[in-house]
Tab-separated table of C-alpha atoms in Angstrom:
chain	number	residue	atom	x	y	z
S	1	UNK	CA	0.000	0.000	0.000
S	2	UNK	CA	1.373	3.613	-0.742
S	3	UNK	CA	0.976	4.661	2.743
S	4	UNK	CA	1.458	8.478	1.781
S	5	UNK	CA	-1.037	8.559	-0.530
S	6	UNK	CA	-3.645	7.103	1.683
S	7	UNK	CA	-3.100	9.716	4.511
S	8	UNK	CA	-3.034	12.496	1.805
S	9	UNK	CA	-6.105	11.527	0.938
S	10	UNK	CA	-7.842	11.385	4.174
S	11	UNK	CA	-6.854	14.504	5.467
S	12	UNK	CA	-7.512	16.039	2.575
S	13	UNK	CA	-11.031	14.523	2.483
S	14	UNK	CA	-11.650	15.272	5.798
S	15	UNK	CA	-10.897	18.907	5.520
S	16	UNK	CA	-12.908	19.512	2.360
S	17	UNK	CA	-16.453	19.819	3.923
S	18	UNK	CA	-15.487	22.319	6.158
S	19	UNK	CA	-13.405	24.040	3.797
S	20	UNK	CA	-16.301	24.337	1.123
S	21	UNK	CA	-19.429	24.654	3.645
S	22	UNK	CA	-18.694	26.133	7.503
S	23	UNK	CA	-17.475	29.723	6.771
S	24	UNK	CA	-13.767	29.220	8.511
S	25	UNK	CA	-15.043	26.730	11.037
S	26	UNK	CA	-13.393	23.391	11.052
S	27	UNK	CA	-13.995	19.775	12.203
S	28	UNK	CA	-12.089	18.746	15.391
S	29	UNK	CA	-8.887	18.406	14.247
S	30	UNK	CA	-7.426	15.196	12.386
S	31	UNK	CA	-3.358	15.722	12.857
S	32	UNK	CA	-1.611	17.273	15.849
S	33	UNK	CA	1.770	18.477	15.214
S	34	UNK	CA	3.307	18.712	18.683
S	35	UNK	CA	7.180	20.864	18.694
S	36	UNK	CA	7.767	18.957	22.004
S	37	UNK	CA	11.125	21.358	22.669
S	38	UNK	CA	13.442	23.251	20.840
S	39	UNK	CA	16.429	22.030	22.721
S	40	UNK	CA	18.326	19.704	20.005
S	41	UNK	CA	21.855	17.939	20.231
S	42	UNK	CA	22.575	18.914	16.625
S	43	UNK	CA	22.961	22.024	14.919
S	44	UNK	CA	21.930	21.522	11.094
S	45	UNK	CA	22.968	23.697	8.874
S	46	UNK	CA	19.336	23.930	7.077
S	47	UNK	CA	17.087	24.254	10.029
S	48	UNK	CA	14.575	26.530	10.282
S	49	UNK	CA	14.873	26.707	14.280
S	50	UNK	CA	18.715	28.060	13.950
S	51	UNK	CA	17.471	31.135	15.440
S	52	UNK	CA	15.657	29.863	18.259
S	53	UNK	CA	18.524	27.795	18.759
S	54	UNK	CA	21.370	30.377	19.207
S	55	UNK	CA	18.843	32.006	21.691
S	56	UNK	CA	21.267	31.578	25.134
S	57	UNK	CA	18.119	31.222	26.938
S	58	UNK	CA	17.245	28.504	25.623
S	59	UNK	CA	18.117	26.047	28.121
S	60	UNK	CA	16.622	27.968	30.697
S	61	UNK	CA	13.573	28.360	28.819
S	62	UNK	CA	13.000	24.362	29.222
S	63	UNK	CA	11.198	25.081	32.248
S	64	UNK	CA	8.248	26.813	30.283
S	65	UNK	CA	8.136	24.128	27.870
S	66	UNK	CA	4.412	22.030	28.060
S	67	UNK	CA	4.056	20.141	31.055
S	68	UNK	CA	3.345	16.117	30.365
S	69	UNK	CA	-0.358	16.482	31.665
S	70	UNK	CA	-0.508	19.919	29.526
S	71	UNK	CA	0.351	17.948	26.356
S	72	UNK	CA	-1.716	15.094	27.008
S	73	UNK	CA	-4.728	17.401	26.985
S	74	UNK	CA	-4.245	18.580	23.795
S	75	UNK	CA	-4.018	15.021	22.360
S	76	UNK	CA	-6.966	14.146	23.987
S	77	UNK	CA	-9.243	16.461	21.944
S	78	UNK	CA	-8.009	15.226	18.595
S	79	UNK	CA	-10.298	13.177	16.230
S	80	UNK	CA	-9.726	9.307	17.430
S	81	UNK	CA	-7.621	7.586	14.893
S	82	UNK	CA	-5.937	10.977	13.989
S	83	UNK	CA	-2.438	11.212	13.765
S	84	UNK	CA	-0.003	12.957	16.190
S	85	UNK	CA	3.184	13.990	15.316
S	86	UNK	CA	5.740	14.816	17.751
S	87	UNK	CA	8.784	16.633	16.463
S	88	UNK	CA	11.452	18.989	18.157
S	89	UNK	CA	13.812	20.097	18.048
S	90	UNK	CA	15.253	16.979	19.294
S	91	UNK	CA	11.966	14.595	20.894
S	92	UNK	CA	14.222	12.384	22.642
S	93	UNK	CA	15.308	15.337	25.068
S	94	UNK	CA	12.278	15.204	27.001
S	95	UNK	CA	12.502	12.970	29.403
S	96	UNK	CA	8.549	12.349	29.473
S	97	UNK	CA	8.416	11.182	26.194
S	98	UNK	CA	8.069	7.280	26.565
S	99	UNK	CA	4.759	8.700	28.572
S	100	UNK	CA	3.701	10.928	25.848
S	101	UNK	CA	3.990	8.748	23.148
S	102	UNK	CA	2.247	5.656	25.656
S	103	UNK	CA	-0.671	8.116	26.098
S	104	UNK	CA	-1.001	9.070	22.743
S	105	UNK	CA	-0.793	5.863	21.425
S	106	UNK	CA	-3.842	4.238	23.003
S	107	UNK	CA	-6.207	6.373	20.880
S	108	UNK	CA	-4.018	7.500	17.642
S	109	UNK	CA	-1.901	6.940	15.721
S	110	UNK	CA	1.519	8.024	16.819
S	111	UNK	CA	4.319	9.931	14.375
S	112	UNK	CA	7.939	10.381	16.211
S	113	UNK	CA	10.686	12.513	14.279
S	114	UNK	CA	14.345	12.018	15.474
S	115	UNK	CA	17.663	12.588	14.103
S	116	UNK	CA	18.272	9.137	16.002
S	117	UNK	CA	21.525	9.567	17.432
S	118	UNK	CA	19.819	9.151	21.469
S	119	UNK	CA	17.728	5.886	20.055
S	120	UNK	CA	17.953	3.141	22.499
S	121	UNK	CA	17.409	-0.512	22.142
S	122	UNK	CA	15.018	-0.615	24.642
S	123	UNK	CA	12.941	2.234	23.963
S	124	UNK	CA	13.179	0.709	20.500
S	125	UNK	CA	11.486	-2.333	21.784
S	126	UNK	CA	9.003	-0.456	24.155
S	127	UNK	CA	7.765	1.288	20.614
S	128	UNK	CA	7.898	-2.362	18.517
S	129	UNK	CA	5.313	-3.257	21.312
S	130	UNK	CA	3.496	0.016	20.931
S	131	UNK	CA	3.140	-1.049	17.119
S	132	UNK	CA	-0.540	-0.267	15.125
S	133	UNK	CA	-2.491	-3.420	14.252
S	134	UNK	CA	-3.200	-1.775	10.768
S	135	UNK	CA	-3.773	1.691	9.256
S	136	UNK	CA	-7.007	1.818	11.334
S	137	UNK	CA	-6.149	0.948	14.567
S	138	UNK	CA	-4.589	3.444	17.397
S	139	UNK	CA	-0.471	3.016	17.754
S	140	UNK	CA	2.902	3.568	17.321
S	141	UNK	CA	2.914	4.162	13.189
S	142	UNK	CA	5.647	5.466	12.033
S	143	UNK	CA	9.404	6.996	13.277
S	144	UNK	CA	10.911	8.995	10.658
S	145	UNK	CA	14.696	9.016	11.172
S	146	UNK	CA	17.045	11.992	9.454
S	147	UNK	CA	19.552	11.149	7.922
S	148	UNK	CA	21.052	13.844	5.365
S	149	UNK	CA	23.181	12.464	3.738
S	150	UNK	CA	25.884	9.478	3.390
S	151	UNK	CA	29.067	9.246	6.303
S	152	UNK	CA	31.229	12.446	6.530
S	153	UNK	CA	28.586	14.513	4.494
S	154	UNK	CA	26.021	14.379	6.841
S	155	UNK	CA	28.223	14.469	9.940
S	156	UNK	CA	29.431	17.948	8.578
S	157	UNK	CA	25.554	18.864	7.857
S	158	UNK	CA	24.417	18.114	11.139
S	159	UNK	CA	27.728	19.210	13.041
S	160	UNK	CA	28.031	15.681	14.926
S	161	UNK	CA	31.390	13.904	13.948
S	162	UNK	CA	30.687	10.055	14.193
S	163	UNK	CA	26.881	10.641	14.469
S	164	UNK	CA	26.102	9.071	10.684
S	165	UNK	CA	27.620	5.183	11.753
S	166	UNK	CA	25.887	5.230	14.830
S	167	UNK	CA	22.084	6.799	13.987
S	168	UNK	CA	22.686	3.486	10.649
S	169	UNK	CA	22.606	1.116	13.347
S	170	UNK	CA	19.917	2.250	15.321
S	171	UNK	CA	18.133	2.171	12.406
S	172	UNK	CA	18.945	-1.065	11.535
S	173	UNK	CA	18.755	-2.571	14.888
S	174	UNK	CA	14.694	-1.664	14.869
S	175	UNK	CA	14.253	-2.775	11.168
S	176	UNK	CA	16.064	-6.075	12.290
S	177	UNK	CA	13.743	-6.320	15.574
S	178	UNK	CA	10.836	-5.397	13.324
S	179	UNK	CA	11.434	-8.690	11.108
S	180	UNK	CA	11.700	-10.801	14.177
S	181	UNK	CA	8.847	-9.787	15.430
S	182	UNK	CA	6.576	-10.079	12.614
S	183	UNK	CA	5.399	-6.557	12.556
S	184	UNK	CA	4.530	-4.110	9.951
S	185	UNK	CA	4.502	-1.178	12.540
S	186	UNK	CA	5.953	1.371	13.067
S	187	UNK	CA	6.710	2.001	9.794
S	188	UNK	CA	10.614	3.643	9.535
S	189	UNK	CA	11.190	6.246	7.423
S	190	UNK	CA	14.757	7.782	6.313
S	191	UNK	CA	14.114	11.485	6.483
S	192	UNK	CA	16.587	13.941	4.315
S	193	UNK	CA	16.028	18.048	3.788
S	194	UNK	CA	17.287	18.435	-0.073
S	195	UNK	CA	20.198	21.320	0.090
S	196	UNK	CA	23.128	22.150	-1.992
S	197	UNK	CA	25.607	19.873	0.614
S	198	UNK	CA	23.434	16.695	-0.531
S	199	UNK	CA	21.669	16.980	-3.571
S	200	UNK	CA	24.570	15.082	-5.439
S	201	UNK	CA	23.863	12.043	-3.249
S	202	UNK	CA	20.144	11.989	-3.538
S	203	UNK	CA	19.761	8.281	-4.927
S	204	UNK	CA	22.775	7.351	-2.881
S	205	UNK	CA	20.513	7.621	-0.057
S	206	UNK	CA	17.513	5.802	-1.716
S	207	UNK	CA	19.967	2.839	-2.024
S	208	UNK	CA	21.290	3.625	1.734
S	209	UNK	CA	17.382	3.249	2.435
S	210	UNK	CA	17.122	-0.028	0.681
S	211	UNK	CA	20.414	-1.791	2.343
S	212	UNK	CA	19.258	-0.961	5.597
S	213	UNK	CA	16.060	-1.939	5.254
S	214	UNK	CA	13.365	0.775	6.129
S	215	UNK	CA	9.941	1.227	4.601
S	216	UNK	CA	10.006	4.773	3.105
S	217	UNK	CA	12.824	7.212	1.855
S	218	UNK	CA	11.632	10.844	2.298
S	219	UNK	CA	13.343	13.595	0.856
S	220	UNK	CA	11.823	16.739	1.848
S	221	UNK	CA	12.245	20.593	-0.141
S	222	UNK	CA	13.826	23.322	2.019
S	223	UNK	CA	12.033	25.532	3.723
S	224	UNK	CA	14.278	28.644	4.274
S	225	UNK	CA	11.898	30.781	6.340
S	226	UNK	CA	13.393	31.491	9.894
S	227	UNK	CA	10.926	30.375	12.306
S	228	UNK	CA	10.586	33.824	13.726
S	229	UNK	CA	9.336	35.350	10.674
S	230	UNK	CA	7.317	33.060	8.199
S	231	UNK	CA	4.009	34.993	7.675
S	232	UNK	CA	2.131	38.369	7.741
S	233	UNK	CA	-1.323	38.060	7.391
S	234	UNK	CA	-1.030	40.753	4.759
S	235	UNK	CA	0.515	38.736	2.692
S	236	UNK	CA	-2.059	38.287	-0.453
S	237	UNK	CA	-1.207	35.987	-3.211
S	238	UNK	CA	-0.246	37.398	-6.855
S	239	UNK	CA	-0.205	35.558	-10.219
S	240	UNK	CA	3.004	35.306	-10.182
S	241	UNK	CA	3.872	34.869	-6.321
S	242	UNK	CA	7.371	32.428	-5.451
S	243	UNK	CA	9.447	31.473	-3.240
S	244	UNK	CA	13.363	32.987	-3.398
S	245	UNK	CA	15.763	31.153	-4.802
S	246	UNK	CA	18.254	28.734	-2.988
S	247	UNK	CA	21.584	30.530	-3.663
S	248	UNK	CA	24.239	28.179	-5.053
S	249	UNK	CA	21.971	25.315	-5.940
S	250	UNK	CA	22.202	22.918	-8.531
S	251	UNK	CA	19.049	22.932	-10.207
S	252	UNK	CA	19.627	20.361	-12.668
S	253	UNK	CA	21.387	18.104	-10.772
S	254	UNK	CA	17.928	17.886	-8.872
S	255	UNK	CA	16.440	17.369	-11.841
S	256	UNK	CA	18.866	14.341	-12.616
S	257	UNK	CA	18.026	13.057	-9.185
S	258	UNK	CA	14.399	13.288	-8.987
S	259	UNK	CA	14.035	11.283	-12.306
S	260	UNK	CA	16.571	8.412	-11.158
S	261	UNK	CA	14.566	8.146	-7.563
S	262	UNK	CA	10.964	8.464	-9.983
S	263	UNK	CA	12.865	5.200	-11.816
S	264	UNK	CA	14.207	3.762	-9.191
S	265	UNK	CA	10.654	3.815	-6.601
S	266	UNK	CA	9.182	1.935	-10.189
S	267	UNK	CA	10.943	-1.856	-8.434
S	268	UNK	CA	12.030	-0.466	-5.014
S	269	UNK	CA	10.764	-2.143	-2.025
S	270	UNK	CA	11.235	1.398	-0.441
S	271	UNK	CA	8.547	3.460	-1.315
S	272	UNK	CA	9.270	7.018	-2.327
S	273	UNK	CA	7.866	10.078	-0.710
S	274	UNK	CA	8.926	13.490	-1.604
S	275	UNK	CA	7.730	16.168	0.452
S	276	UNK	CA	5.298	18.231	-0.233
S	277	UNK	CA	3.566	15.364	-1.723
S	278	UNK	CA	1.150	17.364	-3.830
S	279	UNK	CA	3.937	18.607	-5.785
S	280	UNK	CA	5.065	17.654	-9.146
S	281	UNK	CA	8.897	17.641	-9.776
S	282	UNK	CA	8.744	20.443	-11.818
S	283	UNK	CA	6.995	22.578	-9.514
S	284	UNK	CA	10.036	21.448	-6.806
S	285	UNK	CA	12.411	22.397	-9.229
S	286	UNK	CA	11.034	25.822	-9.427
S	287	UNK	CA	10.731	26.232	-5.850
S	288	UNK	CA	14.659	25.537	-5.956
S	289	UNK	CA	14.787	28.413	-8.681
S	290	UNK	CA	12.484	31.062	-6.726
S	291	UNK	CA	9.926	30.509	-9.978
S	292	UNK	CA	7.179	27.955	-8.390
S	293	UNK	CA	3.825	30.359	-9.128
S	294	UNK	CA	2.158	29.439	-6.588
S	295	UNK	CA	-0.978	31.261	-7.444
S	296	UNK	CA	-2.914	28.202	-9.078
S	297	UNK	CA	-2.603	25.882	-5.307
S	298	UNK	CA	-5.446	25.350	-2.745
S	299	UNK	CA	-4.219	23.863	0.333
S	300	UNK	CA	-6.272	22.571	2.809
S	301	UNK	CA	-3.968	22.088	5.500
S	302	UNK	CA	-5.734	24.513	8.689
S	303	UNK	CA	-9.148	22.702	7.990
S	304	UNK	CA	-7.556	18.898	9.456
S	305	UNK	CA	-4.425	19.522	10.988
S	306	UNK	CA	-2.642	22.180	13.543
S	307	UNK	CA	0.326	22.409	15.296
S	308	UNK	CA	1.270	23.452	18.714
S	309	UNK	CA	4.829	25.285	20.353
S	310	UNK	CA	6.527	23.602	22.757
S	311	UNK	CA	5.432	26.807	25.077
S	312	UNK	CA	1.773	26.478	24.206
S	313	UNK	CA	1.092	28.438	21.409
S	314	UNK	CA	-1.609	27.262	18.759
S	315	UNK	CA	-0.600	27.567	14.977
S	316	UNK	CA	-2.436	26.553	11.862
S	317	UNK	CA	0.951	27.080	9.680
S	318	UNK	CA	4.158	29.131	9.411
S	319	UNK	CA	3.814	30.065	13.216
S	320	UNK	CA	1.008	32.557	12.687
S	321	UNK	CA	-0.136	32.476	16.406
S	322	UNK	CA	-4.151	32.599	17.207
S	323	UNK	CA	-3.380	31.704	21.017
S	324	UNK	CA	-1.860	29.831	23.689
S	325	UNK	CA	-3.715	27.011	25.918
S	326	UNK	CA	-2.349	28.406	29.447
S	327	UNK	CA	-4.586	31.084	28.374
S	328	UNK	CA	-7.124	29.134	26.134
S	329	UNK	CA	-8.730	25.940	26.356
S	330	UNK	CA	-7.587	24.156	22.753
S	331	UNK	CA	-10.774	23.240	21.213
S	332	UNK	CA	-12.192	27.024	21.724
S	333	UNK	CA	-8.763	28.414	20.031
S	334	UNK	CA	-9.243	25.404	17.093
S	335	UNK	CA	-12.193	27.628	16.100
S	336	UNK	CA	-11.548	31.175	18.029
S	337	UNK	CA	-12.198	34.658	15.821
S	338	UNK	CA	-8.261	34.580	14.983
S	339	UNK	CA	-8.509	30.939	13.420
S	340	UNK	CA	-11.683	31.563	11.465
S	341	UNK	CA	-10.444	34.828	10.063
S	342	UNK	CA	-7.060	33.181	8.923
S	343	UNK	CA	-9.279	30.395	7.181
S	344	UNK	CA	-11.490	32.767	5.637
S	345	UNK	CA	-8.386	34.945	4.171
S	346	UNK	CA	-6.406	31.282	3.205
S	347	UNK	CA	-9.034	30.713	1.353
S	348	UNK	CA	-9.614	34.226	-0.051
S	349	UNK	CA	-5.783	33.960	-1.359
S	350	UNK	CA	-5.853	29.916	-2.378
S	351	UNK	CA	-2.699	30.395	-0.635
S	352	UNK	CA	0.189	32.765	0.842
S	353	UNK	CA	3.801	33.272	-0.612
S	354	UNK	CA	5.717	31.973	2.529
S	355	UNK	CA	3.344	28.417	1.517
S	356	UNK	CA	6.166	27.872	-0.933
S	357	UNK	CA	7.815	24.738	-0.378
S	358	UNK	CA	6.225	24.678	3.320
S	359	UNK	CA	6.568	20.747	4.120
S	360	UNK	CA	3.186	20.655	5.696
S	361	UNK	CA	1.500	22.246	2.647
S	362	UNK	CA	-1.791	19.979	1.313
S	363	UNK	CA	-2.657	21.610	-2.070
S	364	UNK	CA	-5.399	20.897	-4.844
């Protein structure tokens, strides 16, 4: 089964009705993206959180971050069956998360990004247990690992010397329990952002996927936005509205790539995911280039899914704030004034010009 395509489509169903018939109000939501900290053990030379980051509070801003029983709350009042995603920063820093993920995964289905290097056999094994029966049952589904590139490549990326042998065989150490046990789930996924440092080594890592053994390869377009700063709601969308270009970016070697991982995912037992999903190559291409026109997408995202700061706040995309739940209960903000109004004006503009290349971004 292409497991992307079938959660594509059920978000996207989901959020249709709404979008089409309830003037900026929205079902419960389906998908919970949770930033569980910012606090990370790596320092990525792509990510969008480099400015929170270098903040020399942020250590000492741990003590804000969402309390277990805070988080939990929030989970609660997703659709059953939806899908929560917890991401960081680096997950594996909070030392509550075997309990959040536990609590999560008795009524959803549970999505854990990691750059791996803090994996541990037996947390490895508590999550094998934690494993969905199927696409529609509650569980652990999927762990999406990143890994950006092959040995000293992504070492240098990611600013950990040794970190690329030893995040490999965590990976391969589930994969291997996985087989044991008999289980499909979680599903592993090998997670890459596409940049100039490892755009050359693109199917390299599709056959890196294969060796070891995981489920998906994901390569995912770079969102350059600084965290801080991604949208103004007076932003409106113009024929011929991009993204800027990635300075000193091989466009055509992406092209090269993208068609050899296209042929390859034709006998692969990896299946293929580039993210955004909805997006042809070309249109990735272009968003490489600072040309992808943007002005013909729909995206459907804030009708299904939202995310939610490690300190609380309440985000439909690109960190436009319409609250906080120490100040808000979540399923009043999921639908407050703020939230309806940013539908409404989504909608009004099909979509903004800091959507391009957003990863969460679910277009027509």
């Amino acid at each position: 089964m292409d497991y992307s395509r079938f959660y594509n489509f059920c978000i996207e169903s989901y959020a249709k009705l709404p979008y089409h018939l309830c003037g900026g109000y929205a079902f419960r939501p389906m998908t919970l993206f949770v930033e569980l900290t910012y606090r990370c053990n790596f320092r990525c030379n792509m990510c969008q959180f480099l400015d929170i980051l270098d903040d020399p509070r942020l250590n000492e801003r741990a003590k804000e971050e969402l309390t277990t029983d805070e988080i939990n709350r929030v989970v609660d009042n997703i659709m059953p069956l939806g899908l929560i995603a917890f991401t960081g920063g680096e997950p594996l820093l909070r030392k509550d998360l075997p309990e959040l993920v536990g609590h999560a995964a008795k009524r959803h289905k549970v999505y854990l990004v990691t750059n791996g290097i803090l994996l541990k056999e037996q947390m490895m094994d508590e999550w094998l247990a934690l494993g969905c029966g199927s696409l529609l049952s509650p569980g652990f589904a999927s762990l999406g690992v990143s890994l950006e590139a092959t040995g000293k490549t992504h070492d240098d990326i990611v600013k950990a010397p040794g970190s690329f042998e030893k995040i490999l065989a965590n990976v391969k150490y589930l994969v291997e329990r996985k087989k044991q046990s008999g289980k499909k789930f979680p599903l592993v996924w090998l997670k890459c952002v596409i940049t100039s440092h490892n755009v050359a080594q693109l199917e390299d890592m599709y056959r890196l996927a294969e060796e070891a053994g995981v489920d998906m390869f994901n390569p995912i377009t770079y969102y350059g936005m600084p965290s801080a700063n991604r949208l103004a709601m007076d932003e409106n969308i113009k024929a011929d509205a991009s993204a800027s270009p990635v300075a000193g970016f091989d466009v055509n070697e992406l092209k090269r790539q993208l068609a050899n991982l296209r042929e390859r995912a034709k006998t692969s037992p990896v299946q293929l995911r580039i993210t955004p999903p909805a997006l042809p190559d070309g249109d990735i291409v272009a968003a490489y280039e600072g040309k992808h026109n943007l002005a013909d997408k729909v995206c459907y995202t804030p009708w299904s899914s939202v995310a939610l700061s490690a300190y609380g706040d309440v985000f439909p995309c690109s960190n436009y704030t319409v609250g906080n739940i120490r100040q808000e209960p979540f399923l009043k903000l999921w639908n407050n004034a703020k939230m309806r109004d940013f539908r409404k004006r989504l909608k009004a503009s099909r979509v903004f010009p800091s959507c391009a290349a957003c990863c969460s971004m679910v277009m027509k």
